[in-house]
Tab-separated table of C-alpha atoms (C1' of nucleotides) and ligand atoms in Angstrom:
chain	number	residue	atom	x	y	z
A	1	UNK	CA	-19.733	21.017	-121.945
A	2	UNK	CA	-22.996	18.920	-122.419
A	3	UNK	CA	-21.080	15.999	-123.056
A	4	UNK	CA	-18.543	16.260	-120.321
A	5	UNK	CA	-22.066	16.785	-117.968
A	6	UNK	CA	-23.161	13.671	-119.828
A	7	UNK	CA	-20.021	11.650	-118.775
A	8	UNK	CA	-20.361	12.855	-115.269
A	9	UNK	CA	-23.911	11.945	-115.062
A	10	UNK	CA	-23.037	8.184	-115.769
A	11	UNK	CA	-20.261	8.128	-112.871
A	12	UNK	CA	-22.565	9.148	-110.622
A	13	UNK	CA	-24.958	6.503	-111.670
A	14	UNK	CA	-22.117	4.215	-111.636
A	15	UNK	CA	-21.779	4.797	-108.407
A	16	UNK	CA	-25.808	5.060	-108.148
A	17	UNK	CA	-26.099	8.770	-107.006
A	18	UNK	CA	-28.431	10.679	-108.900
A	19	UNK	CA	-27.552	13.330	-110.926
A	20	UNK	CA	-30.327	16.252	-109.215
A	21	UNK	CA	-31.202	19.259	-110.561
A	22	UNK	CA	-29.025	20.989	-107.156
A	23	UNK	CA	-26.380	18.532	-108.166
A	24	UNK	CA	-26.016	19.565	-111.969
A	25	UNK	CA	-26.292	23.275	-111.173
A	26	UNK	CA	-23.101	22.830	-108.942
A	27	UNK	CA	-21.000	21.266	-111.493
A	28	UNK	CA	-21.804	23.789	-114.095
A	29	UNK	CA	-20.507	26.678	-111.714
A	30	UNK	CA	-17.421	24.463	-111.097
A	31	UNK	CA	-17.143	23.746	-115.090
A	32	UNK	CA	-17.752	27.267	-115.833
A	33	UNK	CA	-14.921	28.091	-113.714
A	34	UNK	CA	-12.433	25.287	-114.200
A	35	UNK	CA	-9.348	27.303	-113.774
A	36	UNK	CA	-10.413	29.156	-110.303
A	37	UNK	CA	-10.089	27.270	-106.947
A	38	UNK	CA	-13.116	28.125	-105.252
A	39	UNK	CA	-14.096	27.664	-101.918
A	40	UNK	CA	-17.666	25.706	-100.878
A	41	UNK	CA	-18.683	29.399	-99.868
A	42	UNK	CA	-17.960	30.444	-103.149
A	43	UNK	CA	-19.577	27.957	-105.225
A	44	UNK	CA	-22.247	28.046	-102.885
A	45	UNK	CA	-22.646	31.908	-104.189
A	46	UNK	CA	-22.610	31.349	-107.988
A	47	UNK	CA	-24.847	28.482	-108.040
A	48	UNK	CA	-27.295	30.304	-106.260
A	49	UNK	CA	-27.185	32.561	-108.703
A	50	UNK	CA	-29.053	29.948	-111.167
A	51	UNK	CA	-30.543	27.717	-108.509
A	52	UNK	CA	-31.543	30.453	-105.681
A	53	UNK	CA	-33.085	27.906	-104.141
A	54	UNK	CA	-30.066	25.858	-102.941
A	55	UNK	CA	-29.088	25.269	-99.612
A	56	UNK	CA	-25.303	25.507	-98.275
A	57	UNK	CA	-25.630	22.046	-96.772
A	58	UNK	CA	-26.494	20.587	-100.584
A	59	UNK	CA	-23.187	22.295	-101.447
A	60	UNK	CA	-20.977	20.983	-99.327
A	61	UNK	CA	-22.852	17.323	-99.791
A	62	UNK	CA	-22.671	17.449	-103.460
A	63	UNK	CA	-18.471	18.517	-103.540
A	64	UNK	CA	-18.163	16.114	-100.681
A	65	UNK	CA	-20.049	13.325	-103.289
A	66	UNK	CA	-17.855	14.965	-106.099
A	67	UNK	CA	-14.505	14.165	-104.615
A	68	UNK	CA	-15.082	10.845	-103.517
A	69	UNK	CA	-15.802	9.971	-107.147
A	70	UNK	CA	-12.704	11.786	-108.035
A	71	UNK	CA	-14.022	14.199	-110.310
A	72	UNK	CA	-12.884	17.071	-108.069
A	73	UNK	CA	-9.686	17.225	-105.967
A	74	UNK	CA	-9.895	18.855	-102.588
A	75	UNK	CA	-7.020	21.483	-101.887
A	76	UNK	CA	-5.763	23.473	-99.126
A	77	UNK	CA	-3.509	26.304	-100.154
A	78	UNK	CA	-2.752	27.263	-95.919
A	79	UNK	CA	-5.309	29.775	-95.311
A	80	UNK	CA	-7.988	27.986	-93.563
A	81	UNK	CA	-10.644	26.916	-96.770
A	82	UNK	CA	-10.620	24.156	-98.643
A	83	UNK	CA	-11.021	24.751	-101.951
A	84	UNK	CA	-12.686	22.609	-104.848
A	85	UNK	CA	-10.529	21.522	-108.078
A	86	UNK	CA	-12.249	19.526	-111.267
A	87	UNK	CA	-9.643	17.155	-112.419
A	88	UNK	CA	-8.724	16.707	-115.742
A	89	UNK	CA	-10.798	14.413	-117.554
A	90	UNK	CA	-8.699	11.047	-117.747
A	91	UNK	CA	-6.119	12.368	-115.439
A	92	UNK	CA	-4.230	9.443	-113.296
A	93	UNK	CA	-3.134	12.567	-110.614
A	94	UNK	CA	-4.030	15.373	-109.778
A	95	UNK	CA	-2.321	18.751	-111.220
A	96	UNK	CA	0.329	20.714	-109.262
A	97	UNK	CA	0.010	24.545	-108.144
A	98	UNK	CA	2.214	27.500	-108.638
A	99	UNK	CA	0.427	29.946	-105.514
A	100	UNK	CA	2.310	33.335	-105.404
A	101	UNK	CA	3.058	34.979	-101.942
A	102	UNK	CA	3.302	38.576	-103.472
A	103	UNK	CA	-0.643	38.403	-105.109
A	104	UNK	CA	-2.361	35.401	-103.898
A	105	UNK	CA	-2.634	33.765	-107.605
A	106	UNK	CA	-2.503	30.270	-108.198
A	107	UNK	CA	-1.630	28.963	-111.702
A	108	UNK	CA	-2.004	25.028	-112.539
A	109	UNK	CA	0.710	23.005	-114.223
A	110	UNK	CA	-0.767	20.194	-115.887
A	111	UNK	CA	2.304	18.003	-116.585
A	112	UNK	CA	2.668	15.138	-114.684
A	113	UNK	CA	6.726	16.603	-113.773
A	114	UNK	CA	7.159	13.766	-110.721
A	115	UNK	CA	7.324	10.497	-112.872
A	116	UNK	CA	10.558	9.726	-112.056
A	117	UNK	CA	10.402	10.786	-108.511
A	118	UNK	CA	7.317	8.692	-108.038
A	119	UNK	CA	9.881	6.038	-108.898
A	120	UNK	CA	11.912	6.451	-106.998
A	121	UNK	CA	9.493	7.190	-103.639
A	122	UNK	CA	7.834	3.703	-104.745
A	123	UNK	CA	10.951	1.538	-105.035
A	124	UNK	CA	12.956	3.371	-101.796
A	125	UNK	CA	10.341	4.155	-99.562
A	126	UNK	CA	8.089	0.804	-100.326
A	127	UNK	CA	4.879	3.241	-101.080
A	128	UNK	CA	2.147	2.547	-103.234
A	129	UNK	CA	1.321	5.934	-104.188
A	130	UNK	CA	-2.258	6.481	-105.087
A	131	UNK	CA	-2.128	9.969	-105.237
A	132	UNK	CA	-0.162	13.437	-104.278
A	133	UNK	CA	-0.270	17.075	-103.625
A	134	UNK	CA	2.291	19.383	-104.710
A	135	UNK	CA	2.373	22.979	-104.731
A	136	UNK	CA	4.881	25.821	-104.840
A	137	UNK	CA	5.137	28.843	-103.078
A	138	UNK	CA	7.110	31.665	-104.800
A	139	UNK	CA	6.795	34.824	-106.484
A	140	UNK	CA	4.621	34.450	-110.051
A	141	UNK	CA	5.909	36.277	-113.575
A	142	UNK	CA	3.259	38.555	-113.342
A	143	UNK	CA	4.551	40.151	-110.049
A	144	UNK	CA	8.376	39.370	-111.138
A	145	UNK	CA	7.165	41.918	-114.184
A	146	UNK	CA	5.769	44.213	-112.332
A	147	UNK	CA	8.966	44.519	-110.158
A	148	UNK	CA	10.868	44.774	-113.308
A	149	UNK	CA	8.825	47.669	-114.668
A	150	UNK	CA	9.093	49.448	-111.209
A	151	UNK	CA	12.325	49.445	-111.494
A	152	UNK	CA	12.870	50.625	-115.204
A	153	UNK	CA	10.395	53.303	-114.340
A	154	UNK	CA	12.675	54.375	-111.268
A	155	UNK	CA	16.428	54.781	-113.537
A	156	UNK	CA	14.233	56.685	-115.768
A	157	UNK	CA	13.069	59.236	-113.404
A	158	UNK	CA	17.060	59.380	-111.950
A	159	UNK	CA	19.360	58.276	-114.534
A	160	UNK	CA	22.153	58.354	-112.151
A	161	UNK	CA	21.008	55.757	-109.692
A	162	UNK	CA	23.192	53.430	-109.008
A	163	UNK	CA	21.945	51.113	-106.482
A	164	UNK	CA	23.411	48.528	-108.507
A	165	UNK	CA	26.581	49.375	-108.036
B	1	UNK	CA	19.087	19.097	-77.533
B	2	UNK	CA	20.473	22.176	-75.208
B	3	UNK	CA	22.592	23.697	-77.613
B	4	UNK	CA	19.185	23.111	-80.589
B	5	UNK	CA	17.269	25.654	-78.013
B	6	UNK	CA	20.240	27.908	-77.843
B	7	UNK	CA	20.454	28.302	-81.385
B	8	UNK	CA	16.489	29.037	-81.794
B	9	UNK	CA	17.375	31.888	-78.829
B	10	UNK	CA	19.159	33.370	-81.360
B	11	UNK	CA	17.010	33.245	-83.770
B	12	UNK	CA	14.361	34.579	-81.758
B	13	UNK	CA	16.870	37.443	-80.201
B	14	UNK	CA	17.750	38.071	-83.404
B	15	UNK	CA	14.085	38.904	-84.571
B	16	UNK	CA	13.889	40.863	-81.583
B	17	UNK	CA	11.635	38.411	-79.816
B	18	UNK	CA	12.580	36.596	-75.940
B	19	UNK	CA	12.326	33.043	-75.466
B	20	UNK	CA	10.112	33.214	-72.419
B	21	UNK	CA	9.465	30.025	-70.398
B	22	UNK	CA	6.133	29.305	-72.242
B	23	UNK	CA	7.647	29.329	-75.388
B	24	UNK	CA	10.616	27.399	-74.142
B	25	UNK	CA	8.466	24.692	-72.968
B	26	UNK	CA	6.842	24.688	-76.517
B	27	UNK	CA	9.999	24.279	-78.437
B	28	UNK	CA	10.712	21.193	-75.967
B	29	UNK	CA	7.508	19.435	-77.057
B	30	UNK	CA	8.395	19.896	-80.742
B	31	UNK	CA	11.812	18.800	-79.857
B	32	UNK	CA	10.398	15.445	-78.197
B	33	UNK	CA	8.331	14.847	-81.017
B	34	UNK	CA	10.270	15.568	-84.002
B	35	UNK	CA	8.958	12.724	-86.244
B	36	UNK	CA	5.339	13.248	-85.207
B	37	UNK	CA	3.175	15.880	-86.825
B	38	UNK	CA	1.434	17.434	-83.985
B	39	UNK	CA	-1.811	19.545	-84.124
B	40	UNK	CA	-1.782	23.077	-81.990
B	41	UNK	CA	-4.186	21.071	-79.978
B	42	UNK	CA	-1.513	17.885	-79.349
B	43	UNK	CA	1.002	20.559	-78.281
B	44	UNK	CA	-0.751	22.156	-76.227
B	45	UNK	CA	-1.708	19.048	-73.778
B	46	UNK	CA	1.802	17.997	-74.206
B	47	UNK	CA	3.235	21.462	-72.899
B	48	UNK	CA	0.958	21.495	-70.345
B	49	UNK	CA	1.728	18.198	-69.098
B	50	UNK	CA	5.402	20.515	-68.222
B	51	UNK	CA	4.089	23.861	-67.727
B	52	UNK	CA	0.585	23.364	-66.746
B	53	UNK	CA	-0.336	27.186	-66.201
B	54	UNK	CA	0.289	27.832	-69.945
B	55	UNK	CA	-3.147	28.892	-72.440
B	56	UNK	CA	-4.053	27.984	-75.625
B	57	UNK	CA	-3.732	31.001	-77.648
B	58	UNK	CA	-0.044	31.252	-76.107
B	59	UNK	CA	0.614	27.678	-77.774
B	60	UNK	CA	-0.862	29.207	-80.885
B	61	UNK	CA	0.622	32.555	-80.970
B	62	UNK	CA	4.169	30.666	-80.565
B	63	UNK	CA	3.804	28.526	-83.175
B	64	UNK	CA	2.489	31.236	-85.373
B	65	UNK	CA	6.135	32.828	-84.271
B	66	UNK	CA	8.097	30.073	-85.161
B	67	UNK	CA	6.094	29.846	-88.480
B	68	UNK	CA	6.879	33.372	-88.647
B	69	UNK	CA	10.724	32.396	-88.153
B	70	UNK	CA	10.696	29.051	-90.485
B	71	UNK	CA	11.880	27.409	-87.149
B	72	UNK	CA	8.594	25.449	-88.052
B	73	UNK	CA	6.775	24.742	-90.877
B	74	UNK	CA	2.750	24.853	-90.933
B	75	UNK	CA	1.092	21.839	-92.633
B	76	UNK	CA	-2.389	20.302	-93.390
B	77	UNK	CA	-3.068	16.530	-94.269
B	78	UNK	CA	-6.526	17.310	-95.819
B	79	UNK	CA	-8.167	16.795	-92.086
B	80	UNK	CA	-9.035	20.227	-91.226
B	81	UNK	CA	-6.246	20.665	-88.826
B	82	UNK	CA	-3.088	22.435	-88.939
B	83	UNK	CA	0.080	20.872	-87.938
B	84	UNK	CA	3.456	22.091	-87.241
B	85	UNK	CA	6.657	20.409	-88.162
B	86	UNK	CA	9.991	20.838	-87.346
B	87	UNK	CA	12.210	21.826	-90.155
B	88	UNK	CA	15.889	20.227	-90.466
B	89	UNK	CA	18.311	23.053	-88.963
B	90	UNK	CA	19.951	24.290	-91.990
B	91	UNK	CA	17.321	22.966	-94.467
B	92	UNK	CA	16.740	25.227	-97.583
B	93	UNK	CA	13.427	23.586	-98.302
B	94	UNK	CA	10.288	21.546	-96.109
B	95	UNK	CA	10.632	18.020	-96.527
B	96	UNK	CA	7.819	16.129	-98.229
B	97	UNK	CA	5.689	13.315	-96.345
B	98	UNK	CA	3.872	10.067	-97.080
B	99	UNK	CA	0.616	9.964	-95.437
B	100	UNK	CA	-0.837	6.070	-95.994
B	101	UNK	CA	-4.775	6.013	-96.878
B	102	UNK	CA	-5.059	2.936	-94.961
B	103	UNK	CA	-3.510	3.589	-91.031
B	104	UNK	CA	-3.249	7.098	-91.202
B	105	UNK	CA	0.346	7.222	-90.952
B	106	UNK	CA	2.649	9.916	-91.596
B	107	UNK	CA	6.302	9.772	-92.815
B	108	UNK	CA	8.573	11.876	-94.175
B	109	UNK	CA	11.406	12.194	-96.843
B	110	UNK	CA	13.928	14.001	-95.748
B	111	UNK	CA	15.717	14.337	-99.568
B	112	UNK	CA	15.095	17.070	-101.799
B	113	UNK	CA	14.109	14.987	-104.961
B	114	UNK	CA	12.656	18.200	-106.425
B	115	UNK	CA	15.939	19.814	-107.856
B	116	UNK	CA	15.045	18.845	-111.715
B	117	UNK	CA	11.852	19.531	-111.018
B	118	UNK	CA	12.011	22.473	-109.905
B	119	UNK	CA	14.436	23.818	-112.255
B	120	UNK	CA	12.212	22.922	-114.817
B	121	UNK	CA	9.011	25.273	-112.921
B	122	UNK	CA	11.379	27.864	-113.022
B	123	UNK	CA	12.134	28.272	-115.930
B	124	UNK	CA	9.514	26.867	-117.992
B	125	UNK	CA	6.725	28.631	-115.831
B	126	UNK	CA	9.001	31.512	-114.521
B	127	UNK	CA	8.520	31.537	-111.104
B	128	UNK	CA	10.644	31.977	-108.070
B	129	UNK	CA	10.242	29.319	-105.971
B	130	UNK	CA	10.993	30.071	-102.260
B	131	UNK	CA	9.490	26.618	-100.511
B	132	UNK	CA	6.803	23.998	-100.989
B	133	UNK	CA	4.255	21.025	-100.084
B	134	UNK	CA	5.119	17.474	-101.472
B	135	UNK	CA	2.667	14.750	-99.942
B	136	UNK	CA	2.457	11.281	-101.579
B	137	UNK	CA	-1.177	9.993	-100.595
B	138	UNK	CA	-1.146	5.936	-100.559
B	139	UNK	CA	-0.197	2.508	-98.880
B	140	UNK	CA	2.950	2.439	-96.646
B	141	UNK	CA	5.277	-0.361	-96.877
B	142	UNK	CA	3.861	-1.654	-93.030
B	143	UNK	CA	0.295	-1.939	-94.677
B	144	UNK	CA	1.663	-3.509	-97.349
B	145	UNK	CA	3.472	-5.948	-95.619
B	146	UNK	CA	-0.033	-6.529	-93.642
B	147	UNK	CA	-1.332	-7.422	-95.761
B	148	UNK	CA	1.129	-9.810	-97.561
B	149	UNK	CA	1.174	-11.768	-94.154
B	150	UNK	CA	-2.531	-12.294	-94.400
B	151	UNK	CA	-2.805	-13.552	-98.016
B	152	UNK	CA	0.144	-16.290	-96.592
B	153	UNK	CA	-2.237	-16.909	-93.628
B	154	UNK	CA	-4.485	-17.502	-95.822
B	155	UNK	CA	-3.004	-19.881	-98.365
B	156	UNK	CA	-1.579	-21.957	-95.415
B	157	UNK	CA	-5.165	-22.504	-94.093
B	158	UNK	CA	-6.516	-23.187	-97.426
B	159	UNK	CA	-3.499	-24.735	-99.678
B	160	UNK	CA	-6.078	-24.995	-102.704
B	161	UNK	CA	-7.322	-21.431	-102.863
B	162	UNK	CA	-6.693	-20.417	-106.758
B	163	UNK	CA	-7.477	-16.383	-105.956
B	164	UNK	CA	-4.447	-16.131	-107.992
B	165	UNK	CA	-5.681	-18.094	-111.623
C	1	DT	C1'	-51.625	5.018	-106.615
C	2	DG	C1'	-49.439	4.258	-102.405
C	3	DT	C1'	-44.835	2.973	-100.601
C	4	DT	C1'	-40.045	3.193	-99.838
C	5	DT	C1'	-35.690	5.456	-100.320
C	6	DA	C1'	-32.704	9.254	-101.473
C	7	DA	C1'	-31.907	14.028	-101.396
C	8	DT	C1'	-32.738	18.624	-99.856
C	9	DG	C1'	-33.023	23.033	-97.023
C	10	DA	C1'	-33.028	25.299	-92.757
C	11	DT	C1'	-30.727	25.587	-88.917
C	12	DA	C1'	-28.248	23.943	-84.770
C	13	DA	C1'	-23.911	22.232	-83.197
C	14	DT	C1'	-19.132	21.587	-83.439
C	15	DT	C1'	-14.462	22.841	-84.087
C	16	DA	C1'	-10.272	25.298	-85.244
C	17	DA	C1'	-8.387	29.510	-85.077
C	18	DT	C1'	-8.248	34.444	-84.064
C	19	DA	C1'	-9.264	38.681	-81.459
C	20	DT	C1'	-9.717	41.171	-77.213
C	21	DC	C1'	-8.198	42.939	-72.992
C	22	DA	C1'	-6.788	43.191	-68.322
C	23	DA	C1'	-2.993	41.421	-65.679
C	24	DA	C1'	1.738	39.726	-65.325
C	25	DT	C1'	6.378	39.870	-66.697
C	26	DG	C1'	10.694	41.686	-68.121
C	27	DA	C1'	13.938	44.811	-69.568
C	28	DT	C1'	15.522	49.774	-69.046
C	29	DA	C1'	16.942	53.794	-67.015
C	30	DA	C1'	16.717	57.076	-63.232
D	1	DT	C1'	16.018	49.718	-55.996
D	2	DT	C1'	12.099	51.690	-58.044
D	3	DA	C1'	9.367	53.864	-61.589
D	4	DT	C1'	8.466	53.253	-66.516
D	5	DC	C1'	7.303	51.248	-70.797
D	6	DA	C1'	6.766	47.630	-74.058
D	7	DT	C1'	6.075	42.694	-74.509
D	8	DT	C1'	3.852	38.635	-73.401
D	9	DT	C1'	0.441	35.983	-71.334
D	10	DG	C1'	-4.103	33.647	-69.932
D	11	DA	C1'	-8.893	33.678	-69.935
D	12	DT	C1'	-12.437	34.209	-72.661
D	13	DA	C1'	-15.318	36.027	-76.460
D	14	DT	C1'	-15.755	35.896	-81.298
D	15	DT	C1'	-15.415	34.387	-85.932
D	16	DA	C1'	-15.633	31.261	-89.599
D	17	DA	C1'	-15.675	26.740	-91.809
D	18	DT	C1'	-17.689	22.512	-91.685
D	19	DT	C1'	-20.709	18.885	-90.067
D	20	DA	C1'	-24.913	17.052	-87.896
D	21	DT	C1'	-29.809	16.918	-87.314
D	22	DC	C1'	-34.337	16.514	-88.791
D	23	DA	C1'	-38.588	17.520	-90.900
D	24	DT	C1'	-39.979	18.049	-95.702
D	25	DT	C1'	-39.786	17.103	-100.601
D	26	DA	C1'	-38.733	14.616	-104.739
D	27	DA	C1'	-37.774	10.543	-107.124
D	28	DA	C1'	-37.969	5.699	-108.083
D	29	DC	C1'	-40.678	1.724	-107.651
D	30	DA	C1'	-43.893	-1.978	-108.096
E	201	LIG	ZN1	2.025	37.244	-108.129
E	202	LIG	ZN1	-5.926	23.576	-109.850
E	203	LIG	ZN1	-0.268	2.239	-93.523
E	204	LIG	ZN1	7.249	16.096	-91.426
DNA sequence: TGTTTAATGATAATTAATATCAAATGATAA
DNA sequence: TTATCATTTGATATTAATTATCATTAAACA
């Protein structure tokens, strides 16, 4: 954790930002949260929860700051927020999202999965892809469990239902 | 181009919804326009360049319709804007786009390319996958060739320029 | 220490999208 | 046709996310 601030500290001097006090409290929330996707709001509510002194403006600066450097990735799932992603530490591309339409979860897939169609976008389409975005929409295993459950519950309470037949 | 708006007729009768003049005049637009990716905004100047009388939140609530329908599928470039997109009559899934960092524009891909890789999501992650969001962020083969053009410009002024050693 | 520059916080302004509601339209049945 | 009822519309108010503004503060400098 210190060390991963540490790295972070020297890309922003890289890039000769400073690494403020309103600036370090912001990407602890988003550390301390790595798997979430939160909105500016959001972040904006945790890190005043160390740092009640921050203003929402300095939030929305400092992600703003943290995605041009690439060390977040700026996501839309379709409602109306963007939402704030750290990216892997060494990662060429940002990671793909599984968002379920039954519960509103979204789970991350870290594999890269699109090598080969990367190739082939590159060589067909003439593209130079820098970077993509790929999510799907579907129904998670927690809510495909849930359904399954449901329905073991239901033959057990009327053995001779047969809606499968 | 008739016989398109007949069949969305039917798709709307068959939701129980009438394709009133307003929303006729929409679907025309997105007709037009099919390779652009049009903002709610765009539409609505463009419909009321045809049916001048026509509001705002009409252009909205019918695009929210054919959402609603998958007559039209709702996108965001990472601008803060929706757009709306015309899906392929008959297509299972969206298509995926190219959006070029350097002139902004926007083309699509009308193959699936995701059939591996989504079998692999499936089953590996077990999800049900019922649509998604490809977009390839980087240079399209008309910047490219931009800019090929003016490192020949270039070399013709200046035969000696080594950028290359 | 004074001087310059960068960053911050409060708040105003902008913008996209949604909600509200009275009026218009359209289908339905007497 | 006319009365009736639900749907749709247009104008406008409202909400919500994000950006802009600007005076103040903090940090780096020399
Ligand atoms: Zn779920
Ligand atoms: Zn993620
Ligand atoms: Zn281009
Ligand atoms: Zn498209």
């Amino acid at each position: 954790m210190e060390s991963r601030i540490d790295r972070i500290k020297k890309q922003l001097h890289g890039a000769s930002y400073k690494l403020t006090p309103q600036r370090e409290a912001t990407v602890r929330v988003l550390l301390e949260n790595e798997e979430d996707h939160l909105s500016a709001e959001d972040v904006y509510l945790l890190v005043k929860e160390k740092a009640p002194e921050i203003g929402l403006a300095t939030v929305y600066r400092t992600l703003e700051l943290l995605t041009e450097l690439k060390i977040v990735d700026k996501i839309n799932f379709g409602d109306g927020v963007s939402r704030y992603d750290l990216r892997q530490e060494g990662a060429a591309h940002f990671h793909h999202h599984l968002v379920c339409i039954e519960c509103g979860a979204v789970d991350e897939i870290q594999e890269d999965l699109l090598e080969d169609v990367e190739a082939v976008v590159e060589k067909r389409w003439n593209f130079q892809i820098k970077d993509h975005r790929l999510t799907f929409h579907g129904i998670c295993w927690r809510c495909t469990e849930k359904h399954a459950e449901e329905k073991n519950k239901e033959n057990v309470n009327n053995p001779n239902n047969n809606e499968d037949f």
